[in-house]
PDB file of C-alpha atoms in Angstrom:
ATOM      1  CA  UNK K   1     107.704  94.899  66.279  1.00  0.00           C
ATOM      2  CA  UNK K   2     104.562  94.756  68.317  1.00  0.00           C
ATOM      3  CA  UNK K   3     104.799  93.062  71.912  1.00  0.00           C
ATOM      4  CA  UNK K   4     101.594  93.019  73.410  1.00  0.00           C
ATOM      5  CA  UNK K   5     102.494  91.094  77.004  1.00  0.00           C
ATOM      6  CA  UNK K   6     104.470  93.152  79.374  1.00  0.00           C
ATOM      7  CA  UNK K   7     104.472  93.302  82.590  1.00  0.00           C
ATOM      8  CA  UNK K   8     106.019  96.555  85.405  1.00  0.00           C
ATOM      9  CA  UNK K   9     106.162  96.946  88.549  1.00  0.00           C
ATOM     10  CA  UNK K  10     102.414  97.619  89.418  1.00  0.00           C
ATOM     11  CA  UNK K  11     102.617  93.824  89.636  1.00  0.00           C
ATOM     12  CA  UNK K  12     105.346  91.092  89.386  1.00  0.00           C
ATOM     13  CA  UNK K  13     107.351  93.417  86.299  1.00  0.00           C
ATOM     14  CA  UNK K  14     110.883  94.999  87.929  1.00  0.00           C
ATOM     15  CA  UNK K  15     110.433  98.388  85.825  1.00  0.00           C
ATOM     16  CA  UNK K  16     108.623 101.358  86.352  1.00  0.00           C
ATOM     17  CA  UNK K  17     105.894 101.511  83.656  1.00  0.00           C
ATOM     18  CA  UNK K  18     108.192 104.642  82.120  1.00  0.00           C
ATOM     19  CA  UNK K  19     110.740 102.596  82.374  1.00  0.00           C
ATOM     20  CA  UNK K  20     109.483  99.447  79.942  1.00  0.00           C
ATOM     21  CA  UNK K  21     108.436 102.022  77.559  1.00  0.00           C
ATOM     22  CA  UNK K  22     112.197 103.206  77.476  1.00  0.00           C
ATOM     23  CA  UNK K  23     113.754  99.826  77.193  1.00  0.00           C
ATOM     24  CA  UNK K  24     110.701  98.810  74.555  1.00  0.00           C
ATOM     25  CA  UNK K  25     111.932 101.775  71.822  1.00  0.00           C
ATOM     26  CA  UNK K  26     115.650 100.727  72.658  1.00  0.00           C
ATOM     27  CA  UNK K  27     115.005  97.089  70.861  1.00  0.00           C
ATOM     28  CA  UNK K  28     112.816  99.063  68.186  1.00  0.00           C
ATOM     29  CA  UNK K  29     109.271  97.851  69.886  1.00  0.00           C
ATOM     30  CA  UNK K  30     106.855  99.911  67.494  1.00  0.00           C
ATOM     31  CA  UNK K  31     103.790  98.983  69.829  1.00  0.00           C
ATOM     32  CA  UNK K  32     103.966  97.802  73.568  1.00  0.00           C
ATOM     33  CA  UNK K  33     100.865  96.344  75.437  1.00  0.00           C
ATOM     34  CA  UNK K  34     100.866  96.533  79.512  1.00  0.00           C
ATOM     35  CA  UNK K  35      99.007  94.284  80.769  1.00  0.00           C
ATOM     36  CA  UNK K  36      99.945  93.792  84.454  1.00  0.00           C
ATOM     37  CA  UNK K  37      98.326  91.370  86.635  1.00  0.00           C
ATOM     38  CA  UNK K  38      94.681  92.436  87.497  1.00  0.00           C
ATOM     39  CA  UNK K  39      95.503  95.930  88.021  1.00  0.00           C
ATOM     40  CA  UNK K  40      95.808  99.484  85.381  1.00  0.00           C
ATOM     41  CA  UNK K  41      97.226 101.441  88.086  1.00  0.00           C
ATOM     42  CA  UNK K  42     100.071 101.650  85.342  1.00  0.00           C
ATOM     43  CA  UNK K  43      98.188 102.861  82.699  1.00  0.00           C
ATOM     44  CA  UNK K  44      98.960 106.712  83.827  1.00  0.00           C
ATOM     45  CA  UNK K  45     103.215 106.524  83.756  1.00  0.00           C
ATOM     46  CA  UNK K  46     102.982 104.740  80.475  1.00  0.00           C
ATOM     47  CA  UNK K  47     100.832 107.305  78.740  1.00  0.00           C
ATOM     48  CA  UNK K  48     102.855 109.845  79.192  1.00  0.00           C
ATOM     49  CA  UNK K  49     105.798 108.226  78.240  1.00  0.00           C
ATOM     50  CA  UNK K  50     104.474 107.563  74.445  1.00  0.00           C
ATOM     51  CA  UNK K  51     105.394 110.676  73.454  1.00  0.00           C
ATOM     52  CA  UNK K  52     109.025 110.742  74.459  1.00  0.00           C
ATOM     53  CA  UNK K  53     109.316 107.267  73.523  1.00  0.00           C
ATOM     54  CA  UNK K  54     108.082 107.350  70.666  1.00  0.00           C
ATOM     55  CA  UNK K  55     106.412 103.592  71.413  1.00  0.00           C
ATOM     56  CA  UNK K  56     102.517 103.619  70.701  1.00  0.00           C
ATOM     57  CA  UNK K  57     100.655 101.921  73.657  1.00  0.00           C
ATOM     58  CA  UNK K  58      98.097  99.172  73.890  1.00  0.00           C
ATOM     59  CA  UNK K  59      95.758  99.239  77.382  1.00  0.00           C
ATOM     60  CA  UNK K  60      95.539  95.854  78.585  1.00  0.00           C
ATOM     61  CA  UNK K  61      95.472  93.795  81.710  1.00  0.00           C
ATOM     62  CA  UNK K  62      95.972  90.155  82.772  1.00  0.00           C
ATOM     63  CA  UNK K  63      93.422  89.067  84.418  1.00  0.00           C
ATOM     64  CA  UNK K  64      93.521  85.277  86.969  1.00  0.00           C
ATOM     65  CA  UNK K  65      90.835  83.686  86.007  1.00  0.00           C
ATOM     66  CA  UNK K  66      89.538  79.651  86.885  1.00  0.00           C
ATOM     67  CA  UNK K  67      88.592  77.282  84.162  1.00  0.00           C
ATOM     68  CA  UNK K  68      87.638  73.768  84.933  1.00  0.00           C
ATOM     69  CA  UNK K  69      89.294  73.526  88.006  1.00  0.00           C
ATOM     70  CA  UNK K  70      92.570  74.904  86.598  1.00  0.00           C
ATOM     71  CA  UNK K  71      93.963  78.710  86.575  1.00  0.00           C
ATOM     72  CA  UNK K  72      93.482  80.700  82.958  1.00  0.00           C
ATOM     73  CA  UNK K  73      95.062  83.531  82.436  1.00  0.00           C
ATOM     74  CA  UNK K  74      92.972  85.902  80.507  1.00  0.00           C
ATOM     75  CA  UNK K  75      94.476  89.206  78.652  1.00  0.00           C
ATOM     76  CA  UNK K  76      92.315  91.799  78.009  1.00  0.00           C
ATOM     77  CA  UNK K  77      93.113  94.622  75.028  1.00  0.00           C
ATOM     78  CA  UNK K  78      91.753  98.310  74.799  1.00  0.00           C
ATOM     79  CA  UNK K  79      88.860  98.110  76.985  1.00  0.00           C
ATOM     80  CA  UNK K  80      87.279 101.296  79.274  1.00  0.00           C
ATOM     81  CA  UNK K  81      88.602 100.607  82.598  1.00  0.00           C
ATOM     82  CA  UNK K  82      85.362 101.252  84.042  1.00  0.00           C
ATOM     83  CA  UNK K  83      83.804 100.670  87.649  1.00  0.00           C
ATOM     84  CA  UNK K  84      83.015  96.864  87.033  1.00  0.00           C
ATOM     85  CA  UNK K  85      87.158  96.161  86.024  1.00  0.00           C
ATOM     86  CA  UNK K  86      88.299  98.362  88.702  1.00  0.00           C
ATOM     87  CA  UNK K  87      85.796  96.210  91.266  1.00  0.00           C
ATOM     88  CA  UNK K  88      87.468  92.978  90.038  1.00  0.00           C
ATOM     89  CA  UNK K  89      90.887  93.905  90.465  1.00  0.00           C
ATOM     90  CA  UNK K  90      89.925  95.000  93.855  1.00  0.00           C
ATOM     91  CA  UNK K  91      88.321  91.664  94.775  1.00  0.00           C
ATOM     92  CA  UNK K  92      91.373  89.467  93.363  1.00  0.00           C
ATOM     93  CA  UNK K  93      94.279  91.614  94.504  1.00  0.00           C
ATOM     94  CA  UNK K  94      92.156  90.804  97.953  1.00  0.00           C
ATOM     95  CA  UNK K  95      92.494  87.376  97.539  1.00  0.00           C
ATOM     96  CA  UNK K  96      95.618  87.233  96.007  1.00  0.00           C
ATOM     97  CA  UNK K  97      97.310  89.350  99.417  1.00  0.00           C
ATOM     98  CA  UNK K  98      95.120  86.930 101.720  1.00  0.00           C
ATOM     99  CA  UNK K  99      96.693  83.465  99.847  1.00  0.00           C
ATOM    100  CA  UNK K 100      99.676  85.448 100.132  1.00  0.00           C
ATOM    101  CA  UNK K 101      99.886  86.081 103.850  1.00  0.00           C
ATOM    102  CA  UNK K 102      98.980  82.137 104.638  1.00  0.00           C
ATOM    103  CA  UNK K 103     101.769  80.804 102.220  1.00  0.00           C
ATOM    104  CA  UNK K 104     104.418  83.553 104.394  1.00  0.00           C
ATOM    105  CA  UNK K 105     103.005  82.802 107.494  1.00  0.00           C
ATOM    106  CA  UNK K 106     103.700  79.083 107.041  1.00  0.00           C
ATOM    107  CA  UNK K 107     107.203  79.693 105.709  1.00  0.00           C
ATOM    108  CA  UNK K 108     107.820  82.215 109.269  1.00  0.00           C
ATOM    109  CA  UNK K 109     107.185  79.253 111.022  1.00  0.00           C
ATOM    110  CA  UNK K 110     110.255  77.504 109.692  1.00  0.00           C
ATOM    111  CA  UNK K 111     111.967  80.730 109.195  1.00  0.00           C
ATOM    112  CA  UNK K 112     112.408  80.685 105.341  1.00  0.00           C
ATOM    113  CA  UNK K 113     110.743  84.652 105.166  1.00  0.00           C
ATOM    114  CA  UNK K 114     108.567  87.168 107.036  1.00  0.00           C
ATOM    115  CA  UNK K 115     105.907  89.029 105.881  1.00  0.00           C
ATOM    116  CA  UNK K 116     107.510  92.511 105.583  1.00  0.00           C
ATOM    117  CA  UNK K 117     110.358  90.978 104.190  1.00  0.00           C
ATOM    118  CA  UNK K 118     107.728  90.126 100.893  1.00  0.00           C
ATOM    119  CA  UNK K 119     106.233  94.109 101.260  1.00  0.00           C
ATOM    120  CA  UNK K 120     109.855  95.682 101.121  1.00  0.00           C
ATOM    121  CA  UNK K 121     110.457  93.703  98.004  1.00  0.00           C
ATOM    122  CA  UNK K 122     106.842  94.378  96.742  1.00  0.00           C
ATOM    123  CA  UNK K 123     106.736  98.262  96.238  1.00  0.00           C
ATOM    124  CA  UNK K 124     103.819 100.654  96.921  1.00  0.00           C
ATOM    125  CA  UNK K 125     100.979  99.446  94.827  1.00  0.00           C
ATOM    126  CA  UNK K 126     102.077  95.794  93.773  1.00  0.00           C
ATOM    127  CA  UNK K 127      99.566  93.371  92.897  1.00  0.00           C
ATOM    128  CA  UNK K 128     100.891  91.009  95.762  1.00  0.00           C
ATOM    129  CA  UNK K 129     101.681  87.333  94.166  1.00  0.00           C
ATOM    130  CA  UNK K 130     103.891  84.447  94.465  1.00  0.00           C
ATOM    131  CA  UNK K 131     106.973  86.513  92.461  1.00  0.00           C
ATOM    132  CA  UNK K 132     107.064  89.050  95.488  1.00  0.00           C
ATOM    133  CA  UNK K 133     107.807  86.321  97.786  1.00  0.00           C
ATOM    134  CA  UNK K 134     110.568  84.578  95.598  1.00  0.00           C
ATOM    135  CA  UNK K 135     111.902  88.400  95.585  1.00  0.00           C
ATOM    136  CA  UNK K 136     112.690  88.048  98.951  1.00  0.00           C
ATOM    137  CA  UNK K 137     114.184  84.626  98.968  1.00  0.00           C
ATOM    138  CA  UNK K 138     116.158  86.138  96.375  1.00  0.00           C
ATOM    139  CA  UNK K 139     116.933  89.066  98.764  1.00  0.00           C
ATOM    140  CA  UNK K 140     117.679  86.927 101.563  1.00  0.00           C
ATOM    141  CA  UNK K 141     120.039  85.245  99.257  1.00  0.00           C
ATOM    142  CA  UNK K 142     118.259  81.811  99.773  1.00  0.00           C
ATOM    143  CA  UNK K 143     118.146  81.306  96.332  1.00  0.00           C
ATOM    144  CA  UNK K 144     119.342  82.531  93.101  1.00  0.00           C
ATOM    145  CA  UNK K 145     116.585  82.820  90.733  1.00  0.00           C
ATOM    146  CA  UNK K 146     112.946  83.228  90.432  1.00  0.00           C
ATOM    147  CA  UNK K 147     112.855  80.043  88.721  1.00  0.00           C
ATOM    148  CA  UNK K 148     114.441  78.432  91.913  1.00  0.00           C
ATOM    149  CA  UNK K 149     111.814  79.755  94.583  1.00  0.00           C
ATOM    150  CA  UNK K 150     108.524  78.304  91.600  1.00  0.00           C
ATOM    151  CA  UNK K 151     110.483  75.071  91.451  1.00  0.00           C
ATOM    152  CA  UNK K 152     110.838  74.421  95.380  1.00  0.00           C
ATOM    153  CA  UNK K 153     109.187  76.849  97.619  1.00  0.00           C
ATOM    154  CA  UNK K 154     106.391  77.994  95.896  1.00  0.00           C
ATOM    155  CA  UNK K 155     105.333  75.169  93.577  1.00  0.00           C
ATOM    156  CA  UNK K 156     101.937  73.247  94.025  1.00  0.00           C
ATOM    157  CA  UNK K 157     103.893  70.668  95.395  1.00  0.00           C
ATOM    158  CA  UNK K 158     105.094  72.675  98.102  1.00  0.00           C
ATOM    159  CA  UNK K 159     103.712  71.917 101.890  1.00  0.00           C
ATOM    160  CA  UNK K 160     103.640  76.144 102.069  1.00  0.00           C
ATOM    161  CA  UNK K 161     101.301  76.331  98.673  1.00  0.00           C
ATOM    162  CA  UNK K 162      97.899  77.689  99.051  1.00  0.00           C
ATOM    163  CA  UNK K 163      94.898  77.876  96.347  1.00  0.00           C
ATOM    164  CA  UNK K 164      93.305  81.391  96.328  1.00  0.00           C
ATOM    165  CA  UNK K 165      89.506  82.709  95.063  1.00  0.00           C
ATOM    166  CA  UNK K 166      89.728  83.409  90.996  1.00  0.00           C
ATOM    167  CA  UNK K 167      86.580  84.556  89.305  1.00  0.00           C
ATOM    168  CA  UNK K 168      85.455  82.253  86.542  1.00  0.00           C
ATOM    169  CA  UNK K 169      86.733  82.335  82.951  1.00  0.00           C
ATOM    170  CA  UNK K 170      83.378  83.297  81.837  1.00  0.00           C
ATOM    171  CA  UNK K 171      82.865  85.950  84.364  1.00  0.00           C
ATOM    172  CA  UNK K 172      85.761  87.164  83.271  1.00  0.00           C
ATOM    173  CA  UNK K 173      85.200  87.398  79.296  1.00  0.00           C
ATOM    174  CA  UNK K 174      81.969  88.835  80.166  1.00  0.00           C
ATOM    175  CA  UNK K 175      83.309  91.928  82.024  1.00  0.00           C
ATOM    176  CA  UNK K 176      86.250  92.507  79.343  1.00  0.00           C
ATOM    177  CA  UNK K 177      83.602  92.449  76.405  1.00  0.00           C
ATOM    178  CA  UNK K 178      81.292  94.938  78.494  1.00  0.00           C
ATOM    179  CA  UNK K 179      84.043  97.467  79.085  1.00  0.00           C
ATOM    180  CA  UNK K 180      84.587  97.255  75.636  1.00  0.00           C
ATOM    181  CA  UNK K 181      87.494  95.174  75.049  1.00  0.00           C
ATOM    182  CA  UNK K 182      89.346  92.098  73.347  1.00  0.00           C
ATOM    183  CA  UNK K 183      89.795  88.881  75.559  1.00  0.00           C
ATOM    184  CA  UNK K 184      92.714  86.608  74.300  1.00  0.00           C
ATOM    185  CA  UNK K 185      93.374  83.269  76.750  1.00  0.00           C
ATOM    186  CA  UNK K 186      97.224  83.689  77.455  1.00  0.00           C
ATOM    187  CA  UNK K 187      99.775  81.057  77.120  1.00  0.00           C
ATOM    188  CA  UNK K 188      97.320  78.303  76.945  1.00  0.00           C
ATOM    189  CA  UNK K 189      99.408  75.279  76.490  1.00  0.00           C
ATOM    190  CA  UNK K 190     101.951  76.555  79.469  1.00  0.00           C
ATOM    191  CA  UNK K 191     102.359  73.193  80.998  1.00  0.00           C
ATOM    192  CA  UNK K 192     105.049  74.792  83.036  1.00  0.00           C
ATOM    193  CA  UNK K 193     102.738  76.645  85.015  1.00  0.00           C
ATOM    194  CA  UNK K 194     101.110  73.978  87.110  1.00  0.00           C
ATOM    195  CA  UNK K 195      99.368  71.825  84.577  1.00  0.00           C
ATOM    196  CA  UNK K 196      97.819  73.138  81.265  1.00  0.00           C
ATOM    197  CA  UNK K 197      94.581  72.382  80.034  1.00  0.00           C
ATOM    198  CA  UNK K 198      93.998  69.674  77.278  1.00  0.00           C
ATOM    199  CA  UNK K 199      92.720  70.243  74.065  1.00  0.00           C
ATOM    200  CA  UNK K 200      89.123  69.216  74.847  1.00  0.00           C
ATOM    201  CA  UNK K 201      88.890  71.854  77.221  1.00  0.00           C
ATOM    202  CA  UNK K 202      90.735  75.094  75.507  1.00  0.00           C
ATOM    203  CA  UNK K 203      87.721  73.704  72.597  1.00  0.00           C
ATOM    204  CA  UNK K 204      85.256  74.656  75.889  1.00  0.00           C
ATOM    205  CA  UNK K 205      87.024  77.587  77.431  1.00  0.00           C
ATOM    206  CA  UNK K 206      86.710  79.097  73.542  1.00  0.00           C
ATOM    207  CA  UNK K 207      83.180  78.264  72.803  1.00  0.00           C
ATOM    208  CA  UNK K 208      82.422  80.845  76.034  1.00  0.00           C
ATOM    209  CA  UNK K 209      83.641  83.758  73.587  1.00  0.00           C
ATOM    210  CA  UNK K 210      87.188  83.929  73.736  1.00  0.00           C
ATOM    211  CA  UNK K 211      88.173  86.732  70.813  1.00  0.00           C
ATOM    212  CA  UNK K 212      91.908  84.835  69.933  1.00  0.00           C
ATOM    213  CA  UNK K 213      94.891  82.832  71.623  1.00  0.00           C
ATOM    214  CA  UNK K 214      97.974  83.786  72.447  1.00  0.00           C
ATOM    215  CA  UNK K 215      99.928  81.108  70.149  1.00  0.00           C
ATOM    216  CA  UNK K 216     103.759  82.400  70.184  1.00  0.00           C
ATOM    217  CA  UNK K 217     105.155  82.276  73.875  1.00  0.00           C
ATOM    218  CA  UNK K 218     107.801  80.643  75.116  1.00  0.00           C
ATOM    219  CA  UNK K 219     105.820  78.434  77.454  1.00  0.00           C
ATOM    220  CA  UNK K 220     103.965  76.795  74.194  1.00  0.00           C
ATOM    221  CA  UNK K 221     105.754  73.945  73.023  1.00  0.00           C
ATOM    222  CA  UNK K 222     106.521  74.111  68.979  1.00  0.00           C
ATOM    223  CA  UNK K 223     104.175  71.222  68.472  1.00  0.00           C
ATOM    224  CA  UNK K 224     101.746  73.313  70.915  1.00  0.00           C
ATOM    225  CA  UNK K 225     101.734  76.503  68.739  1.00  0.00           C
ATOM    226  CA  UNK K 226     100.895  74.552  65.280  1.00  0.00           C
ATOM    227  CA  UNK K 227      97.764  72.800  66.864  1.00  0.00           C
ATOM    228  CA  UNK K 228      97.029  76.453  68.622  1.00  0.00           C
ATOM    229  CA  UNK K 229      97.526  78.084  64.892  1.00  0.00           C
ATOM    230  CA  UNK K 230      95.810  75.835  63.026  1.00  0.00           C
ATOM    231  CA  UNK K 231      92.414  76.619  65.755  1.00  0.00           C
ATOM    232  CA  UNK K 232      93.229  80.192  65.628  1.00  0.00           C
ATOM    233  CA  UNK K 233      92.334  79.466  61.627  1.00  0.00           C
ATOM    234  CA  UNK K 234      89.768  76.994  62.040  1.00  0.00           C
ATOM    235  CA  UNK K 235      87.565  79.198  64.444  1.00  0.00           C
ATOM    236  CA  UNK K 236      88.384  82.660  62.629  1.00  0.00           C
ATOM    237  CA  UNK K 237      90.298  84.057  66.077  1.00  0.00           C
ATOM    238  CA  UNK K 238      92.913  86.473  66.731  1.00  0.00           C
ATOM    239  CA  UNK K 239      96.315  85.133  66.717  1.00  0.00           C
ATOM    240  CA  UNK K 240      99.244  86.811  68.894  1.00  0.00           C
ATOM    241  CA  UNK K 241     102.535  86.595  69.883  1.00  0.00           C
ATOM    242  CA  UNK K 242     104.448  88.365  72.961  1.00  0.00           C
ATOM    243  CA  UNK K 243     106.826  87.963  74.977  1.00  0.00           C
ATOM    244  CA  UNK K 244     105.701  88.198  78.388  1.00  0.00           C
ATOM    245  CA  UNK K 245     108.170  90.039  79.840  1.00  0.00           C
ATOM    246  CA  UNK K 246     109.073  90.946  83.430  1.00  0.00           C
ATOM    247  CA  UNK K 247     111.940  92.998  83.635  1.00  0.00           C
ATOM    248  CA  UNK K 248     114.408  91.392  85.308  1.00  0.00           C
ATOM    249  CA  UNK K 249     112.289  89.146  86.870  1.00  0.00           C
ATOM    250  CA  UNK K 250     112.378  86.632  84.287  1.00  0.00           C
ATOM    251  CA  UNK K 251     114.251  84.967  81.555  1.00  0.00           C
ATOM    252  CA  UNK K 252     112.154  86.375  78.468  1.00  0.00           C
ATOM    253  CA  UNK K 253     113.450  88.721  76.496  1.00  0.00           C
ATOM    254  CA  UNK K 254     111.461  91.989  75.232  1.00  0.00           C
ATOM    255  CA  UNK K 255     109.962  91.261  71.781  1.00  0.00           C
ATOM    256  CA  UNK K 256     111.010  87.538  71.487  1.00  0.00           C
ATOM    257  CA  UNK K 257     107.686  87.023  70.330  1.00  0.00           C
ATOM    258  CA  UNK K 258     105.736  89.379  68.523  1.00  0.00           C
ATOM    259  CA  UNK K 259     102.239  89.895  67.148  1.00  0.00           C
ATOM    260  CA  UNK K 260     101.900  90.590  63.428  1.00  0.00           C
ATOM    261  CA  UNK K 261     100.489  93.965  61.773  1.00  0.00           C
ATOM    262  CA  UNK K 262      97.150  92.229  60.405  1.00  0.00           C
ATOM    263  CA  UNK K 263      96.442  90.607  63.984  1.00  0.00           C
ATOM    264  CA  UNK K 264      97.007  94.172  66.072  1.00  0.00           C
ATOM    265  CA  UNK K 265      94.904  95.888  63.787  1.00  0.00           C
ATOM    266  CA  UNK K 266      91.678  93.690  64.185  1.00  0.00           C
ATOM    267  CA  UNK K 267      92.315  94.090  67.832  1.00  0.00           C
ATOM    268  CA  UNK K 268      92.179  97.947  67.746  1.00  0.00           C
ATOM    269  CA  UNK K 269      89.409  97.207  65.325  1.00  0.00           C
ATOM    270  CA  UNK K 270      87.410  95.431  67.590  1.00  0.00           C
ATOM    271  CA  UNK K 271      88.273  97.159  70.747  1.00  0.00           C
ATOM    272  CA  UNK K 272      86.168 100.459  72.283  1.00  0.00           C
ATOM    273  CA  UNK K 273      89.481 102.504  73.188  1.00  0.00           C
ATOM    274  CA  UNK K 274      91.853 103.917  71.297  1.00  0.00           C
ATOM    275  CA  UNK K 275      95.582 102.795  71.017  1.00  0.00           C
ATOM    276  CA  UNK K 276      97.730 105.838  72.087  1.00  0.00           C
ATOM    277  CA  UNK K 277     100.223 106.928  69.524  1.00  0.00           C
ATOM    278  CA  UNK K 278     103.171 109.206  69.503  1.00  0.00           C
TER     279      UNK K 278
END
């Protein structure tokens, strides 16, 4: 099985990047991608756990990204994390801890949760974002689930919700493909997330230079993943699957969806680094 979406601790994951690597060969994962949220400070731990895994490893990252007024998220394979990537994820984990610290100073005010109530939960090194926060609701015992704190809380909805600064989806290809790498738009159709894009506009978010889509993920609806497949085909793209998973931190499972042999390989094909084998 290859699982290309995975996410530790470095940003809203609950494992250690060692850790995911561990629990990957336990449900015979062949090939694990990390891809936490616009950061690689992973990239290190899981290296050196390939060899006593015995998992091979795929560099990636998840990058937030804007798109006609709504929020892409953009996952980019085997790329060199040079100074322009490590700049970015420097500018949005900036923005991401300043949209942070409004939304929990707003919720102080009514006592729902303090700041260093979200940084115990956090870890060293997080990339701060909206999970953190319904970690300490969840520590706090003000709710029981994740799910609960996106729902109320923390939805778009909410009166404690605040935008924050993402770079533009083009930007964003552009720097992946510079460093080298494969940009694939994640969950596209993941209505649950705030309000997906229509059709007419995935058509313009591809024609920037998008390299595939990520079709299989839970968040796509079945009817979602045929119309996604049958562009995948149409435009000659890469096709994935993954599971997105978070550790404990979410619902999905470890390899629930996977991407096929054929697809992984014209990633590593395209891409400027090398997978990392055992």
């Amino acid at each position: 099985m290859i699982d290309l979406h995975t996410h530790s601790l470095h940003s809203d994951g609950t494992q250690t990047p060692g850790e995911l690597m561990a629990e990957a060969a336990s449900v015979g994962i062949e090939i694990l991608g990390l891809t936490d949220h616009d950061t690689v400070r992973g990239y290190g731990e899981a290296k050196a756990a390939v060899a006593t895994t015995g998992v091979g490893l795929v560099t990636g990252i998840e990058i937030s990204t804007r798109h006609e007024h709504r929020t892409v998220h953009l996952l980019g394979y085997l790329f060199d994390p040079d100074e322009g990537i490590i700049d970015h994820c420097i500018r949005v984990r900036q923005a991401r801890q300043e949209r942070l610290i409004n939304m929990v100073d707003a919720m102080e005010k009514d006592g729902i949760v303090t700041w260093q109530e979200v940084v115990a939960v956090a870890g060293e090194d997080a990339t701060l974002g909206r999970p953190h926060i319904a970690d300490a609701l969840l520590a706090r015992g003000t709710i029981s689930h994740r799910d609960e704190a996106f729902s109320g809380y923390l939805s778009p909805r909410s009166p404690y919700y605040r935008p924050y600064w993402a770079p533009e989806l083009v930007d964003s290809i552009a720097l992946i493909h510079d460093a080298g790498g494969v940009a694939i738009w994640a969950h596209p159709r993941a209505a649950s997330r705030g309000g997906s894009h229509d059709w007419t506009a995935i058509g313009r978010g591809l024609d920037l230079g998008i390299d595939g889509l990520e079709v299989d993920h839970r968040d796509n609806s079945p009817a979602d993943r045929r119309e996604l497949a049958s562009i995948v085909t149409e435009r000659g793209l890469v096709q994935t699957g993954s599971s997105d998973y978070h550790g404990s931190g979410k619902k999905n499972l470890l390899g629930e969806n996977t991407t096929s042999r054929e697809m992984f390989e014209r990633i590593a094909h395209k891409a400027a680094m090398e997978v990392y084998y055992p």
